[in-house]
Amino acid sequence: MIDHAHARASALTRRHVLIGGAAAGVLGTLHGAAAQTAAKVTIAMSLGDVPRLWAGPDGGFEGLRFGGYTVFDALVAWDLSSADKPSTLVPGLAESWSMDPADRTRWIVKLRPGVTFHDGTPFDADAAVWNFASVFDDKAPQYLAQRALGIRGRLPSVKGAEKIDATTIAILTHAEDSLLPYQLTFLLFASPARYAALGNDWMKFAAEPAGTGPFKVVRLEPRVRLELARNDAYWDKPRLAKSATLVLVPIPDGTARVSALRAGQVDFIESVPPDTIPSLKGAGFTVTQNVYPHTWIWYLSVLPGSAFADKRVRRAANLAIDRAGIVEMLNGTAIAAEGLVPRTSPWFGKPGFVLKHDPQAAKTLLAEAGYGAGKPARAKILIANSGGGQMQPLPMNEAIQQSLAEVGIVVEYQVVDFITLFTAYRNGAKPPADNPVGLNLSLPTQDPTSGFVRCFDSALVSPRGTNWGHYANPAVDAAFKTAQLARDVAARDQAMAEAHALLVDDAVALMVVHDRNPRAMSAKLKGFVQPQNWFADFTPVAMG
């Protein structure tokens, strides 16, 4: 149990213990490095390690942000150039894509000509099909289960791919799904030639990768740094990187990230501790925030034996939370959740269950579920000490633990590093016994598949999807299917609004806040745009 009387201090102590010598080593390396120049930008990630660079990085969406889209490309990309509107899909390695009118489970994709991998070999239909097989064909020699299972959960509709001609492929799906282009943003393309040259070994490839992205890997020191160099042969000339070198360092502790920024050891930091923002601004650093499709939740297991298998307990937990208090604790860097998406979203719908702070109503629901004085509901929850999208997980979870205890839900936390948490998320919940019945991981709601279908469709438990808690509601499945078959945005939005209302009414998760994603940077750093998206483009960034 966490000592509530010393919540903030104990959280800080534990974070320092968890990062231990790793952060000290990172800061020591940076302190001893050469002075920063305009040609180099150094970024401190909140991850505890460099994401694995095998075109399917671990580390969640932060892993993709730094270990994915910097080195690799996808067929379909996000337009990350605007801070003022939600991001939209644009062509990446694919020039165009469309359903085959003769078979709506088959998509015809025209590949971009003239693209080469970092090793100089061509990206063509053969290379594209090879990459699909590496994830979706367990009989292919390049298939590695550990890698494939970490990727395919984001593309639940994909069955495989086949070559039509040198610049055209067909993507095959399990069923008709108009949402496929969103899923294709998560399949990154690696060089088959580099893989072969390294003895057909994905582990060796991750140390010396070759993609088609805007940066090439120059130096990789696990848990210390990843140094990238501009890819001068990059196919997307308007996005040729402004900086010659991009250095990424893992510093999971927020206080250590701030110290590194203040000392000039890094130029840009992720996940700024809210209580440091006023002093950073006062010292002349730039701090940016923006709304983006993020919800900080607990996934809840509904397997037999879990207290959360009872909807009344799930609703009680949601009514116990003081969201306004958590927003205040976060210094206004979050928005209180009213659902999995904000009320302003076209997918919000009309849920009947209202997320509010009502401890007495929570106690009443728990009593109806058979809990009360001397018989609290009990839950073990898996949480991380830091990581992409986790905000300030220890103090936030301490506040939640206290609120739940006050209504009769006793929570025990199992604190792990983010990679361990994310691995557990991909593997799905297990029958309770001594296993966690909740998992704290932020939900990305920027598209229907990644934010909803793969997380709550009853057919998409691991390994095909990431329905961690084994949630099942036929009405939700039907709404998802309607969205997948929709031929226009209005019909899709209506179906998603129906699904969302059902999910909120079921209290499918503990829904807490939406992050505003504070980042801080040197006043000399120019070109960064904070989009309304989990990802960001670091090609325009340079030191002025």
PDB file of N, CA and C in Angstrom, residues 45 49-54 66-67 71-72 202-209 216-228 246-248 250:
ATOM      1  N   MET A  45      13.410  11.636 -23.653  1.00  0.00           N
ATOM      2  CA  MET A  45      12.166  10.874 -23.644  1.00  0.00           C
ATOM      3  C   MET A  45      11.808  10.499 -22.205  1.00  0.00           C
ATOM      4  N   ASP A  49      14.173   3.320 -21.668  1.00  0.00           N
ATOM      5  CA  ASP A  49      15.149   2.728 -22.569  1.00  0.00           C
ATOM      6  C   ASP A  49      14.885   3.219 -23.981  1.00  0.00           C
ATOM      7  N   VAL A  50      15.867   3.041 -24.834  1.00  0.00           N
ATOM      8  CA  VAL A  50      15.694   3.349 -26.253  1.00  0.00           C
ATOM      9  C   VAL A  50      14.714   2.335 -26.844  1.00  0.00           C
ATOM     10  N   PRO A  51      13.702   2.784 -27.592  1.00  0.00           N
ATOM     11  CA  PRO A  51      12.764   1.831 -28.190  1.00  0.00           C
ATOM     12  C   PRO A  51      13.485   0.851 -29.112  1.00  0.00           C
ATOM     13  N   ARG A  52      12.990  -0.366 -29.174  1.00  0.00           N
ATOM     14  CA  ARG A  52      13.604  -1.382 -30.028  1.00  0.00           C
ATOM     15  C   ARG A  52      13.392  -1.023 -31.496  1.00  0.00           C
ATOM     16  N   LEU A  53      14.451  -1.025 -32.276  1.00  0.00           N
ATOM     17  CA  LEU A  53      14.418  -0.479 -33.640  1.00  0.00           C
ATOM     18  C   LEU A  53      14.310  -1.586 -34.680  1.00  0.00           C
ATOM     19  N   TRP A  54      13.260  -2.376 -34.586  1.00  0.00           N
ATOM     20  CA  TRP A  54      13.075  -3.433 -35.592  1.00  0.00           C
ATOM     21  C   TRP A  54      11.779  -3.226 -36.368  1.00  0.00           C
ATOM     22  N   PHE A  66       9.400   8.073 -31.359  1.00  0.00           N
ATOM     23  CA  PHE A  66      10.843   8.272 -31.411  1.00  0.00           C
ATOM     24  C   PHE A  66      11.606   7.113 -32.052  1.00  0.00           C
ATOM     25  N   GLY A  67      11.137   5.886 -31.900  1.00  0.00           N
ATOM     26  CA  GLY A  67      11.828   4.739 -32.461  1.00  0.00           C
ATOM     27  C   GLY A  67      11.151   4.177 -33.690  1.00  0.00           C
ATOM     28  N   VAL A  71      12.878   6.744 -38.026  1.00  0.00           N
ATOM     29  CA  VAL A  71      13.745   5.868 -38.816  1.00  0.00           C
ATOM     30  C   VAL A  71      12.983   5.152 -39.931  1.00  0.00           C
ATOM     31  N   PHE A  72      11.692   4.938 -39.738  1.00  0.00           N
ATOM     32  CA  PHE A  72      10.896   4.149 -40.670  1.00  0.00           C
ATOM     33  C   PHE A  72       9.704   4.960 -41.177  1.00  0.00           C
ATOM     34  N   TRP A 202      16.506 -10.630 -36.297  1.00  0.00           N
ATOM     35  CA  TRP A 202      15.841  -9.365 -35.967  1.00  0.00           C
ATOM     36  C   TRP A 202      16.536  -8.643 -34.819  1.00  0.00           C
ATOM     37  N   MET A 203      17.132  -9.388 -33.896  1.00  0.00           N
ATOM     38  CA  MET A 203      17.829  -8.733 -32.787  1.00  0.00           C
ATOM     39  C   MET A 203      19.025  -7.931 -33.311  1.00  0.00           C
ATOM     40  N   LYS A 204      19.772  -8.516 -34.251  1.00  0.00           N
ATOM     41  CA  LYS A 204      20.896  -7.791 -34.845  1.00  0.00           C
ATOM     42  C   LYS A 204      20.397  -6.626 -35.692  1.00  0.00           C
ATOM     43  N   PHE A 205      19.275  -6.835 -36.391  1.00  0.00           N
ATOM     44  CA  PHE A 205      18.705  -5.746 -37.185  1.00  0.00           C
ATOM     45  C   PHE A 205      18.354  -4.561 -36.294  1.00  0.00           C
ATOM     46  N   ALA A 206      17.802  -4.818 -35.113  1.00  0.00           N
ATOM     47  CA  ALA A 206      17.400  -3.736 -34.212  1.00  0.00           C
ATOM     48  C   ALA A 206      18.598  -2.899 -33.770  1.00  0.00           C
ATOM     49  N   ALA A 207      19.792  -3.475 -33.817  1.00  0.00           N
ATOM     50  CA  ALA A 207      20.995  -2.736 -33.454  1.00  0.00           C
ATOM     51  C   ALA A 207      21.575  -1.969 -34.635  1.00  0.00           C
ATOM     52  N   GLU A 208      21.273  -2.418 -35.863  1.00  0.00           N
ATOM     53  CA  GLU A 208      21.780  -1.760 -37.080  1.00  0.00           C
ATOM     54  C   GLU A 208      20.655  -1.671 -38.104  1.00  0.00           C
ATOM     55  N   PRO A 209      19.591  -0.944 -37.806  1.00  0.00           N
ATOM     56  CA  PRO A 209      18.407  -0.964 -38.666  1.00  0.00           C
ATOM     57  C   PRO A 209      18.567  -0.151 -39.937  1.00  0.00           C
ATOM     58  N   LYS A 216      18.682   8.312 -40.154  1.00  0.00           N
ATOM     59  CA  LYS A 216      19.384   7.037 -40.112  1.00  0.00           C
ATOM     60  C   LYS A 216      20.005   6.860 -38.721  1.00  0.00           C
ATOM     61  N   VAL A 217      20.145   5.618 -38.309  1.00  0.00           N
ATOM     62  CA  VAL A 217      20.774   5.335 -37.023  1.00  0.00           C
ATOM     63  C   VAL A 217      22.288   5.400 -37.168  1.00  0.00           C
ATOM     64  N   VAL A 218      22.920   6.196 -36.289  1.00  0.00           N
ATOM     65  CA  VAL A 218      24.372   6.336 -36.281  1.00  0.00           C
ATOM     66  C   VAL A 218      24.978   5.596 -35.091  1.00  0.00           C
ATOM     67  N   ARG A 219      24.327   5.706 -33.946  1.00  0.00           N
ATOM     68  CA  ARG A 219      24.885   5.139 -32.713  1.00  0.00           C
ATOM     69  C   ARG A 219      23.744   4.785 -31.773  1.00  0.00           C
ATOM     70  N   LEU A 220      23.812   3.611 -31.195  1.00  0.00           N
ATOM     71  CA  LEU A 220      22.774   3.161 -30.266  1.00  0.00           C
ATOM     72  C   LEU A 220      23.440   2.578 -29.030  1.00  0.00           C
ATOM     73  N   GLU A 221      23.150   3.179 -27.874  1.00  0.00           N
ATOM     74  CA  GLU A 221      23.594   2.649 -26.588  1.00  0.00           C
ATOM     75  C   GLU A 221      22.357   2.373 -25.751  1.00  0.00           C
ATOM     76  N   PRO A 222      21.999   1.094 -25.565  1.00  0.00           N
ATOM     77  CA  PRO A 222      20.802   0.779 -24.790  1.00  0.00           C
ATOM     78  C   PRO A 222      20.805   1.479 -23.442  1.00  0.00           C
ATOM     79  N   ARG A 223      19.643   2.031 -23.103  1.00  0.00           N
ATOM     80  CA  ARG A 223      19.382   2.739 -21.844  1.00  0.00           C
ATOM     81  C   ARG A 223      20.153   4.058 -21.730  1.00  0.00           C
ATOM     82  N   VAL A 224      20.910   4.435 -22.753  1.00  0.00           N
ATOM     83  CA  VAL A 224      21.708   5.661 -22.669  1.00  0.00           C
ATOM     84  C   VAL A 224      21.354   6.663 -23.758  1.00  0.00           C
ATOM     85  N   ARG A 225      21.448   6.280 -25.056  1.00  0.00           N
ATOM     86  CA  ARG A 225      21.198   7.258 -26.096  1.00  0.00           C
ATOM     87  C   ARG A 225      20.993   6.569 -27.442  1.00  0.00           C
ATOM     88  N   LEU A 226      20.280   7.264 -28.313  1.00  0.00           N
ATOM     89  CA  LEU A 226      20.136   6.882 -29.711  1.00  0.00           C
ATOM     90  C   LEU A 226      20.486   8.111 -30.532  1.00  0.00           C
ATOM     91  N   GLU A 227      21.518   7.994 -31.362  1.00  0.00           N
ATOM     92  CA  GLU A 227      21.937   9.118 -32.188  1.00  0.00           C
ATOM     93  C   GLU A 227      21.534   8.860 -33.633  1.00  0.00           C
ATOM     94  N   LEU A 228      20.825   9.821 -34.216  1.00  0.00           N
ATOM     95  CA  LEU A 228      20.318   9.714 -35.576  1.00  0.00           C
ATOM     96  C   LEU A 228      20.921  10.808 -36.443  1.00  0.00           C
ATOM     97  N   LEU A 246      19.952  14.153 -34.584  1.00  0.00           N
ATOM     98  CA  LEU A 246      18.912  14.107 -33.563  1.00  0.00           C
ATOM     99  C   LEU A 246      19.345  13.059 -32.542  1.00  0.00           C
ATOM    100  N   VAL A 247      19.460  13.478 -31.284  1.00  0.00           N
ATOM    101  CA  VAL A 247      19.885  12.572 -30.219  1.00  0.00           C
ATOM    102  C   VAL A 247      18.717  12.367 -29.263  1.00  0.00           C
ATOM    103  N   LEU A 248      18.382  11.107 -28.997  1.00  0.00           N
ATOM    104  CA  LEU A 248      17.286  10.754 -28.109  1.00  0.00           C
ATOM    105  C   LEU A 248      17.849  10.052 -26.883  1.00  0.00           C
ATOM    106  N   PRO A 250      16.847   8.364 -22.998  1.00  0.00           N
ATOM    107  CA  PRO A 250      15.781   7.948 -22.084  1.00  0.00           C
ATOM    108  C   PRO A 250      16.038   8.447 -20.666  1.00  0.00           C
TER     109      PRO A 250
END
